[in-house]
Structures are given as structure tokens and as C-alpha cells.
């Protein structure tokens, strides 16, 4: 007799299913020996084209999610990847043996149905079964139909059950796939080349984040998981590819909350012979294109808030945003000491190593960021927080950088890329000093990247998009875990 795992800790309901499997095997009908299905039609095609399929014999396959009826007549709902269809089965059509096996099917079983398409007296498009087959036995019961899988922790851990029980979850991930495909179509049409760069790197640069570290036994070297795509993509600009992008996972050893997961999807692109103004234009057009193509509209609603991607995106400098929302004009602040004094006055916490530019950024995060609801480019960041960005020629304390905001969230980060290797080396030195002072997110010097810059990089604009946050907004999803099929979670040894 087949024994269920952890028999003492599970219900008799599971053992009943194992017993049914034993009976099937004794009858030489083990579903797990079947290797394929004769399915030739999807449920959506039948329901969308009933006139074409009426009275036609089809073969469908999918998961059984409901059963009803009694005696010699049964009704079932079969779900495939496109939707559901009702199955009508009669003892008289299938015969005693086949109908007897069908009656023992359980909710969750994977089945194949052959039959002809018709419409019931109630007007429901259905399949009248003439042949049935059990393709796979479900040995664990699904959650009760009308309450579904509602435990949030369990939904994320058992995403396979979540997808079965919650159609809106499946719709979200279908939409996510369409969003990424739409991004690719747009960029490919603009002449960008999609590339792949290393995930395991000796120097995890390109962003301010703490990396994950591992050891490569074959070379006896410590390596890091990348935190950004930037430095390798810029090497390709040096190599003359001119317009490149990558969509891939990056890894940051940081906390988890509704907008952060240590493993997430980033899209970065770089274009030679343009600057951050070109990146602003590209961002507007890309977001508009994706929303229109995937959602059919440029007006989106997130958590009840309407945002219009069809209008020109607002552009504001960080200095002006801070002045507008905090009342502090950092143009009037000349020294680090003055900045620290006003921070204390306004209750802004800072570290002793922070300079005026760091404190300006803290003011923005505290007072202004939450107001960036409609699509907004926040421009011209202080040089202290932008180690890979070109200085503004007229004001070298600031750089040609913008962050794109919606719903109070940072959605993208872009630069006029620093291509001066001498300046870049000095910026790396400043980052190394911060690292020595205990800043675990500071960059370290990347000699090969400096070598690439010394070879010569043209003026370049670059941008990084948070794909997960974009998917959250376009699917009205409350948390980043809702748009990640398998979010990072603490191990559960009871699974």
C-alpha cells in the first residue's frame, strides 16, 4: 500500500487519495506511466468560436476543479491555461468501467476529455464526453473552492497552489510577461541590442548596495553576485555596440519589505551619443508604449490613485523639490556644517561623514519623495551620491542625473554617464574612503572598468529600470512579492 509522507501528521483525506492510486495501479491504470496527451484544442478557442466548434469532436486536457451531479450523470469544470469549460459525462456513453473510474476522480486531478462540443439548456458551452483519461493523480487536496488560498505566507511559499486557486494571480503573472515582452519589442525597434553580462563578479559595482559573497572553489577566489548591470554594459559601449540593454536578476544583501526583495529584476540600457535628457525622452515613450500595448490605456490606477502616462512627465530639480516641500533652499547653504545644522533643526538624522549633498538627499527622501505621485523626473543630484555620473558643467557640485518617480516610488535612475577616466578614478577613491569609514554600500575601484574608460567611451546616456515596481504599478499589486513568482522567504523546514 502507498504510504503518504509524514503519515502521522496528515489527514485521512490524503490517505484516501493514496488508496485510490493503489487501486488504479492494481487495475493496471497507473496515471503516472502516461507520457503525453492527445489534446488538440484549448478551452478558450472553443468558447470564443462556438459556431466553428459546435458538434465537433475535440480533445481537451487540464485540471479538474469542480464536480457535481449524481448517479449516472456528472458535470465537471476543467481548467487549462486559457480558462475553464464544463464537461458533461454520462454512464450510458462511457460504460460502467470508465464511468466508475471517473466517479472516483478528485478535485485537482489532471484529466483528458474527448467529446463533442454543445451548449446546455442553460446556454453554457460544454463538452459531451465520449472518452476520458486520468493523466495525473492529485495526492494532496486543494483549498476549498469558495475560500481559495488566502494565507499570504502560504500563497508565496506554494505559488503553484496560488496559481491554481486564484485566477487574478495568474492574470498578474501573464501581464508581467507581456510587460517584459513589450519592453523588448520597443527597445528592439529602436535599434537596441539585448545582451547578457556576468552574474558572478569580482567587483560588484554600479550601485550603492551590499553584495552577496560566495567562494569559487575552482579558482580559490571569492566572488560576488552582481548588484547592478552597469559596468559591464558600459564596457560594451566602449566596444562600439552603441545601444545595448539587459533584463536580468541582480542581488542585494538587504532587507525585505513591500517594495524590496534581495533578488529582483533590473533592466539597464546604455546609448552612445546622448545624455540624461535623451534618457528622459526614452523613459516617457517606453512607459507610454508599454501601458498602451499591455493595458490598452495610458491612464493607470494604483491603490485608487489615477496616474496619467499620456501627459508630459513633470521635470523638477532635487534642489527645487526640497525647497518646495521642506521650505529649505540648499542654494543658500554653503558648507557641510550649515547643512548639518539645518538637518538638526528639521529633525533629519545623518551620519558624521555626511556632506551637504548627502543631507540634501536625506531632505528629499524625508520631505519630497512622497509627493512624487504623477510621473516625475527629479533631476540634478549632488555629486556626493552619484559616483558614476557626469558633473553639470555650470555647477560641478551637481551631476546630470535623474530619478523617475511614480506613486512616491523611485521607478528608474539615469545619468549622463561619466566617461572621464581620471575623474572616475578620483570618484572611486572617494568611495573607497567611505568604505573604510564603514559604509558597506560604497563602491570599490574597478581597474578593468577604468582601463575600458581609458580606451575611450563616447558621451553616453544610461538608465536602470526596476521591472518589479513597474509590474506592481501596471497590475495594481500591493507588494513586490505579488509580482515575483517565487519571492525570497525564510526557510520553512516543515514543507
XYZ file of C-alpha atoms in Angstrom:
495
model
C 0.000 0.000 0.000
C 1.284 3.522 -0.866
C 2.057 5.480 2.289
C 1.714 9.225 2.335
C 4.685 11.280 3.632
C 4.608 12.169 7.350
C 1.615 9.906 7.770
C 1.157 10.675 11.453
C 0.912 14.411 10.757
C -1.528 14.483 7.856
C -5.211 13.831 7.456
C -7.065 10.697 6.458
C -8.223 12.596 3.364
C -4.727 12.299 1.893
C -4.555 8.577 2.642
C -7.836 8.107 0.781
C -6.179 9.578 -2.308
C -3.180 7.300 -1.916
C -5.582 4.376 -1.604
C -7.239 5.421 -4.856
C -3.831 5.447 -6.520
C -3.184 1.933 -5.214
C -6.483 0.783 -6.706
C -5.614 2.350 -10.066
C -2.258 0.610 -10.101
C -3.836 -2.726 -9.232
C -6.190 -2.205 -12.175
C -3.183 -1.510 -14.460
C -4.294 2.133 -14.826
C -1.402 3.937 -13.135
C -1.759 7.543 -14.357
C 1.897 8.333 -13.740
C 3.108 5.994 -16.502
C 1.379 8.099 -19.173
C 3.842 10.305 -21.025
C 1.689 12.646 -23.098
C -1.822 13.695 -24.042
C -3.734 13.799 -27.301
C -5.045 17.280 -26.523
C -5.768 19.200 -29.713
C -7.846 22.161 -28.507
C -7.733 24.793 -25.761
C -10.849 25.833 -23.874
C -10.574 29.496 -24.885
C -10.681 28.604 -28.580
C -13.893 26.611 -28.075
C -15.628 29.330 -26.071
C -14.563 32.151 -28.396
C -15.520 30.255 -31.572
C -18.526 28.152 -30.597
C -20.122 28.217 -34.034
C -16.970 26.731 -35.522
C -16.714 24.016 -32.857
C -20.383 23.122 -32.320
C -20.864 19.331 -32.647
C -17.197 18.945 -33.490
C -15.198 16.309 -31.604
C -12.290 17.766 -29.606
C -9.748 16.567 -27.076
C -9.036 18.846 -24.090
C -6.845 18.363 -21.035
C -6.388 20.205 -17.790
C -7.055 20.247 -14.054
C -10.395 19.247 -12.550
C -11.546 21.975 -10.170
C -15.172 21.070 -9.532
C -17.512 18.049 -9.711
C -21.252 17.814 -9.325
C -24.158 15.569 -10.245
C -25.129 12.142 -9.041
C -25.949 8.684 -10.250
C -25.337 8.210 -13.928
C -24.754 11.859 -14.873
C -21.789 14.048 -13.883
C -20.776 17.642 -14.515
C -17.179 18.814 -14.057
C -15.197 22.005 -14.648
C -11.885 21.514 -16.453
C -9.277 24.297 -16.406
C -6.386 24.648 -18.824
C -4.015 27.606 -19.229
C -6.637 29.607 -21.154
C -9.656 29.153 -18.919
C -12.333 26.645 -17.992
C -15.014 24.606 -19.724
C -17.807 22.411 -18.420
C -17.638 18.666 -19.008
C -20.825 16.598 -19.232
C -20.395 12.845 -18.693
C -22.981 10.032 -18.773
C -22.805 6.427 -17.691
C -24.589 5.416 -20.924
C -21.875 6.980 -23.116
C -18.781 5.861 -21.209
C -19.825 2.454 -19.961
C -19.741 1.018 -16.468
C -15.964 0.635 -16.112
C -14.901 4.060 -17.431
C -17.698 5.888 -15.669
C -16.815 4.073 -12.461
C -13.229 5.314 -12.618
C -14.424 8.846 -13.482
C -16.667 8.909 -10.398
C -13.564 8.343 -8.250
C -11.685 11.303 -9.685
C -10.765 14.003 -7.158
C -10.653 17.776 -7.340
C -7.140 18.625 -8.519
C -6.682 15.609 -10.801
C -5.229 16.214 -14.273
C -7.571 14.686 -16.871
C -8.098 14.364 -20.602
C -11.550 14.515 -22.170
C -12.620 13.590 -25.683
C -16.068 14.576 -26.774
C -18.245 16.841 -28.890
C -18.972 20.500 -28.233
C -22.532 21.567 -27.457
C -24.499 24.145 -25.488
C -26.636 23.163 -22.494
C -30.250 24.247 -21.987
C -28.864 26.915 -19.658
C -26.717 28.201 -22.528
C -23.340 27.050 -21.184
C -20.802 25.894 -23.749
C -19.742 22.390 -22.753
C -18.130 19.170 -23.942
C -20.160 15.952 -24.005
C -17.598 13.327 -23.012
C -17.180 10.237 -25.161
C -13.780 9.255 -23.778
C -11.975 10.086 -20.517
C -8.476 9.537 -19.172
C -6.747 10.298 -15.876
C -3.331 11.795 -16.713
C -2.066 12.555 -13.211
C -3.424 11.925 -9.714
C -3.544 14.814 -7.239
C -2.491 13.313 -3.921
C -2.985 16.442 -1.829
C -6.369 18.192 -1.682
C -6.619 21.775 -2.884
C -8.034 24.540 -0.666
C -11.808 24.741 -0.514
C -13.127 26.331 -3.702
C -15.055 29.316 -2.369
C -12.439 30.482 0.120
C -9.405 29.716 -2.010
C -5.849 30.062 -0.774
C -5.925 33.173 1.392
C -2.985 32.684 3.765
C -0.446 35.152 2.374
C 2.641 33.318 3.605
C 1.366 30.013 2.199
C 0.443 31.672 -1.113
C 4.034 32.822 -1.619
C 5.547 29.514 -0.481
C 3.179 27.385 -2.558
C 2.796 29.593 -5.598
C 1.754 26.548 -7.638
C -1.404 26.228 -5.491
C -1.919 30.002 -5.542
C -1.904 29.968 -9.351
C -4.425 27.112 -9.425
C -6.846 28.680 -6.973
C -6.600 32.412 -7.711
C -7.255 33.475 -11.290
C -6.246 37.076 -10.570
C -2.786 35.853 -9.523
C -2.377 34.012 -12.807
C -3.559 37.134 -14.661
C -0.918 39.231 -12.873
C 1.920 36.981 -13.986
C 0.609 36.727 -17.531
C 0.556 40.526 -17.573
C 4.093 40.658 -16.158
C 5.311 38.503 -19.030
C 3.549 40.780 -21.519
C 5.117 43.878 -19.914
C 8.634 42.492 -20.324
C 7.898 41.356 -23.872
C 6.559 44.840 -24.685
C 9.736 46.469 -23.314
C 11.833 44.214 -25.528
C 9.734 44.969 -28.602
C 10.054 48.713 -28.055
C 13.810 48.688 -27.490
C 14.490 46.263 -30.331
C 12.524 48.550 -32.661
C 14.732 51.459 -31.511
C 17.864 49.576 -32.559
C 18.967 48.380 -29.116
C 20.812 45.086 -28.802
C 19.896 42.769 -25.931
C 22.964 41.277 -24.244
C 23.911 39.171 -21.229
C 26.635 40.027 -18.743
C 28.115 38.095 -15.776
C 26.190 37.500 -12.557
C 29.253 36.283 -10.657
C 31.757 39.134 -10.494
C 34.969 40.016 -8.710
C 33.828 43.608 -8.191
C 30.131 44.264 -7.547
C 29.897 47.885 -8.628
C 27.433 50.190 -10.328
C 25.151 50.811 -7.369
C 25.176 51.563 -3.655
C 24.273 48.220 -2.093
C 25.765 45.433 -0.015
C 26.500 42.358 -2.174
C 26.186 38.656 -1.503
C 29.577 36.916 -1.428
C 30.423 33.350 -2.397
C 33.581 31.295 -2.956
C 34.571 29.840 -6.310
C 36.415 26.630 -5.457
C 37.983 26.030 -8.871
C 39.874 29.341 -8.778
C 40.027 29.598 -4.989
C 38.621 33.119 -5.200
C 35.815 34.982 -3.501
C 33.225 36.286 -5.925
C 30.120 38.413 -5.527
C 26.656 38.303 -7.029
C 26.135 41.411 -9.127
C 24.217 44.323 -7.626
C 23.940 46.151 -10.946
C 24.376 45.644 -14.689
C 26.110 48.950 -15.280
C 29.858 48.463 -15.505
C 29.807 45.569 -17.966
C 27.249 47.256 -20.215
C 29.426 50.376 -20.337
C 32.345 48.187 -21.429
C 30.178 47.223 -24.417
C 29.603 50.888 -25.231
C 33.395 51.265 -25.267
C 33.493 48.272 -27.621
C 31.275 50.112 -30.101
C 27.904 48.382 -29.657
C 26.432 51.877 -29.007
C 22.881 50.823 -27.946
C 22.639 47.905 -25.512
C 20.269 46.665 -22.832
C 19.922 43.763 -20.439
C 16.971 42.482 -18.431
C 18.198 40.270 -15.620
C 18.339 39.412 -11.959
C 20.515 41.378 -9.564
C 21.139 40.612 -5.906
C 21.396 42.970 -2.952
C 22.017 41.766 0.587
C 19.425 43.977 2.201
C 16.031 43.849 3.908
C 12.682 42.672 2.624
C 9.571 44.848 2.539
C 6.661 45.625 0.225
C 8.986 47.172 -2.387
C 12.267 45.318 -1.810
C 13.349 41.737 -2.414
C 17.053 40.787 -2.260
C 16.739 39.141 -5.683
C 14.946 41.321 -8.240
C 14.732 42.085 -11.941
C 16.553 45.108 -13.297
C 16.641 46.460 -16.814
C 19.547 48.706 -17.737
C 20.223 50.295 -21.090
C 23.007 52.476 -22.454
C 23.038 54.612 -25.575
C 26.079 56.323 -27.011
C 25.968 59.920 -28.230
C 23.149 61.057 -25.955
C 22.744 62.230 -22.343
C 20.244 62.149 -19.492
C 17.828 64.309 -21.493
C 17.731 61.574 -24.115
C 17.044 59.066 -21.341
C 14.105 61.150 -20.127
C 12.595 61.152 -23.600
C 13.130 57.397 -23.901
C 11.558 56.739 -20.490
C 8.402 58.689 -21.324
C 7.952 56.933 -24.641
C 8.728 53.487 -23.225
C 6.288 53.725 -20.314
C 3.591 55.097 -22.612
C 4.177 52.315 -25.144
C 4.053 49.511 -22.559
C 0.919 50.801 -20.834
C -0.911 51.258 -24.124
C 0.155 47.888 -25.519
C -0.456 45.819 -22.371
C -3.339 47.675 -20.706
C -4.896 49.424 -23.691
C -4.671 52.808 -21.947
C -2.094 55.308 -20.701
C -4.189 56.137 -17.628
C -3.492 53.668 -14.830
C -4.922 53.313 -11.340
C -2.876 52.080 -8.393
C -4.487 51.647 -4.992
C -7.260 54.001 -6.082
C -4.860 56.708 -7.316
C -5.056 57.622 -11.004
C -1.811 58.357 -12.839
C -1.670 59.638 -16.399
C 1.229 58.436 -18.545
C -0.205 60.201 -21.581
C 0.674 63.686 -20.349
C 4.229 65.105 -20.468
C 6.075 63.965 -17.359
C 6.897 66.690 -14.835
C 10.575 67.676 -14.513
C 11.943 69.220 -11.307
C 15.433 69.532 -9.835
C 16.155 67.949 -6.470
C 17.004 71.412 -5.133
C 13.624 72.801 -6.212
C 11.725 69.763 -4.902
C 13.351 70.090 -1.479
C 12.689 73.836 -1.415
C 9.046 73.262 -2.441
C 8.235 70.610 0.150
C 10.560 71.456 3.073
C 10.958 75.209 2.711
C 14.759 74.863 2.825
C 16.759 76.343 -0.051
C 20.032 74.446 -0.284
C 21.319 77.053 -2.735
C 21.661 79.274 0.323
C 23.592 76.621 2.273
C 27.303 76.897 1.550
C 29.029 74.436 3.879
C 28.655 70.949 5.270
C 28.350 72.432 8.751
C 25.432 74.636 7.709
C 23.734 71.617 6.162
C 24.153 69.590 9.347
C 22.794 72.468 11.421
C 19.613 72.748 9.337
C 19.242 68.947 9.425
C 19.304 69.019 13.239
C 16.783 71.857 13.208
C 14.433 69.847 10.974
C 14.919 66.570 12.843
C 16.756 64.801 9.996
C 19.118 62.081 11.200
C 22.514 61.953 9.487
C 25.953 60.431 9.961
C 29.024 62.466 10.811
C 30.660 61.526 7.491
C 27.752 63.049 5.536
C 28.344 66.134 3.445
C 25.997 68.813 2.159
C 24.952 66.721 -0.838
C 24.169 63.679 1.297
C 21.995 65.804 3.545
C 20.186 67.355 0.571
C 19.294 63.811 -0.482
C 18.083 62.990 3.040
C 15.842 66.074 2.898
C 14.436 64.922 -0.420
C 13.685 61.456 0.931
C 12.014 62.872 4.040
C 10.010 65.776 2.632
C 9.616 65.489 -1.135
C 9.656 61.861 -2.294
C 6.151 61.009 -1.067
C 4.709 63.838 -3.165
C 6.038 62.449 -6.462
C 2.753 60.735 -7.367
C 2.283 61.628 -11.022
C 5.129 60.671 -13.414
C 8.008 62.964 -12.424
C 11.701 63.275 -13.264
C 13.707 64.526 -10.271
C 16.938 65.896 -11.754
C 20.415 67.114 -10.935
C 21.555 65.204 -7.869
C 24.507 66.167 -5.650
C 27.842 64.694 -6.695
C 28.360 63.013 -3.305
C 25.674 60.388 -4.059
C 26.450 59.947 -7.762
C 29.916 58.426 -8.239
C 29.420 57.324 -11.873
C 27.783 60.454 -13.279
C 28.961 63.460 -15.288
C 29.148 66.783 -13.462
C 26.966 69.650 -14.608
C 29.423 71.927 -16.447
C 27.922 75.079 -14.939
C 27.715 73.681 -11.383
C 30.184 70.859 -10.623
C 28.656 70.212 -7.174
C 25.776 68.557 -9.014
C 25.538 65.931 -11.744
C 23.427 65.172 -14.798
C 21.265 62.527 -13.162
C 17.570 61.951 -12.724
C 15.369 59.565 -10.818
C 11.952 58.781 -12.241
C 9.129 58.689 -9.698
C 5.535 57.484 -9.696
C 3.261 56.892 -6.715
C 6.050 58.233 -4.482
C 8.338 55.393 -5.613
C 11.647 55.538 -7.425
C 10.989 53.730 -10.711
C 14.211 54.419 -12.613
C 17.631 56.016 -12.194
C 19.566 57.582 -15.072
C 22.756 59.503 -15.824
C 24.787 61.271 -18.337
C 27.491 58.672 -17.870
C 30.892 59.703 -16.580
C 33.411 58.887 -19.317
C 36.464 60.732 -17.913
C 38.753 58.000 -16.533
C 40.746 60.471 -14.431
C 37.628 61.847 -12.754
C 36.245 58.311 -12.374
C 39.382 57.165 -10.553
C 39.032 60.067 -8.102
C 35.366 59.165 -7.526
C 36.358 55.561 -6.818
C 38.939 56.810 -4.318
C 36.213 58.772 -2.541
C 34.056 55.636 -2.455
C 36.969 53.616 -1.037
C 37.306 56.208 1.734
C 33.620 55.791 2.575
C 34.085 52.018 2.613
C 36.947 52.444 5.086
C 34.650 54.543 7.273
C 32.150 51.684 7.468
C 29.833 52.320 4.516
C 29.157 48.743 3.357
C 27.299 50.027 0.282
C 30.175 52.065 -1.124
C 31.750 51.133 -4.468
C 35.286 49.792 -4.800
C 37.775 50.612 -7.549
C 37.308 48.539 -10.690
C 40.633 48.678 -12.538
C 39.392 46.897 -15.655
C 36.487 49.328 -15.952
C 38.942 52.226 -15.643
C 41.038 50.581 -18.353
C 37.946 50.495 -20.567
C 37.317 54.199 -19.973
C 40.952 54.944 -20.802
C 40.396 53.144 -24.105
C 37.700 55.746 -24.752
C 33.934 55.816 -24.156
C 31.736 58.199 -26.173
C 29.254 60.527 -24.463
C 26.564 58.136 -23.213
C 23.195 58.152 -21.537
C 22.220 55.252 -19.316
C 19.246 54.207 -17.221
C 18.171 51.428 -14.867
C 14.507 50.430 -14.548
C 13.036 48.445 -11.670
C 10.962 45.926 -13.600
C 9.210 44.582 -10.494
C 7.960 48.004 -9.389
C 6.810 48.728 -12.930
C 4.841 45.472 -12.851
C 3.398 46.390 -9.445
C 2.043 49.670 -10.785
C 0.691 48.265 -14.035
C -1.027 45.325 -12.296
C -2.210 47.237 -9.198
C -0.313 44.826 -6.930
C 0.179 45.808 -3.295
C 3.601 44.225 -2.686
C 6.657 43.216 -4.687
C 6.045 39.604 -3.646
C 2.786 39.735 -5.594
C 4.712 40.160 -8.858
C 7.529 37.700 -8.069
C 6.588 34.109 -8.747
C 8.917 32.833 -6.030
C 9.857 35.663 -3.622
C 12.679 35.265 -1.132
C 11.409 33.877 2.169
C 12.838 32.433 5.338
C 13.274 28.678 5.024
C 10.371 26.589 6.221
C 11.653 23.166 7.236
C 8.114 21.910 7.716
C 7.434 21.830 3.964
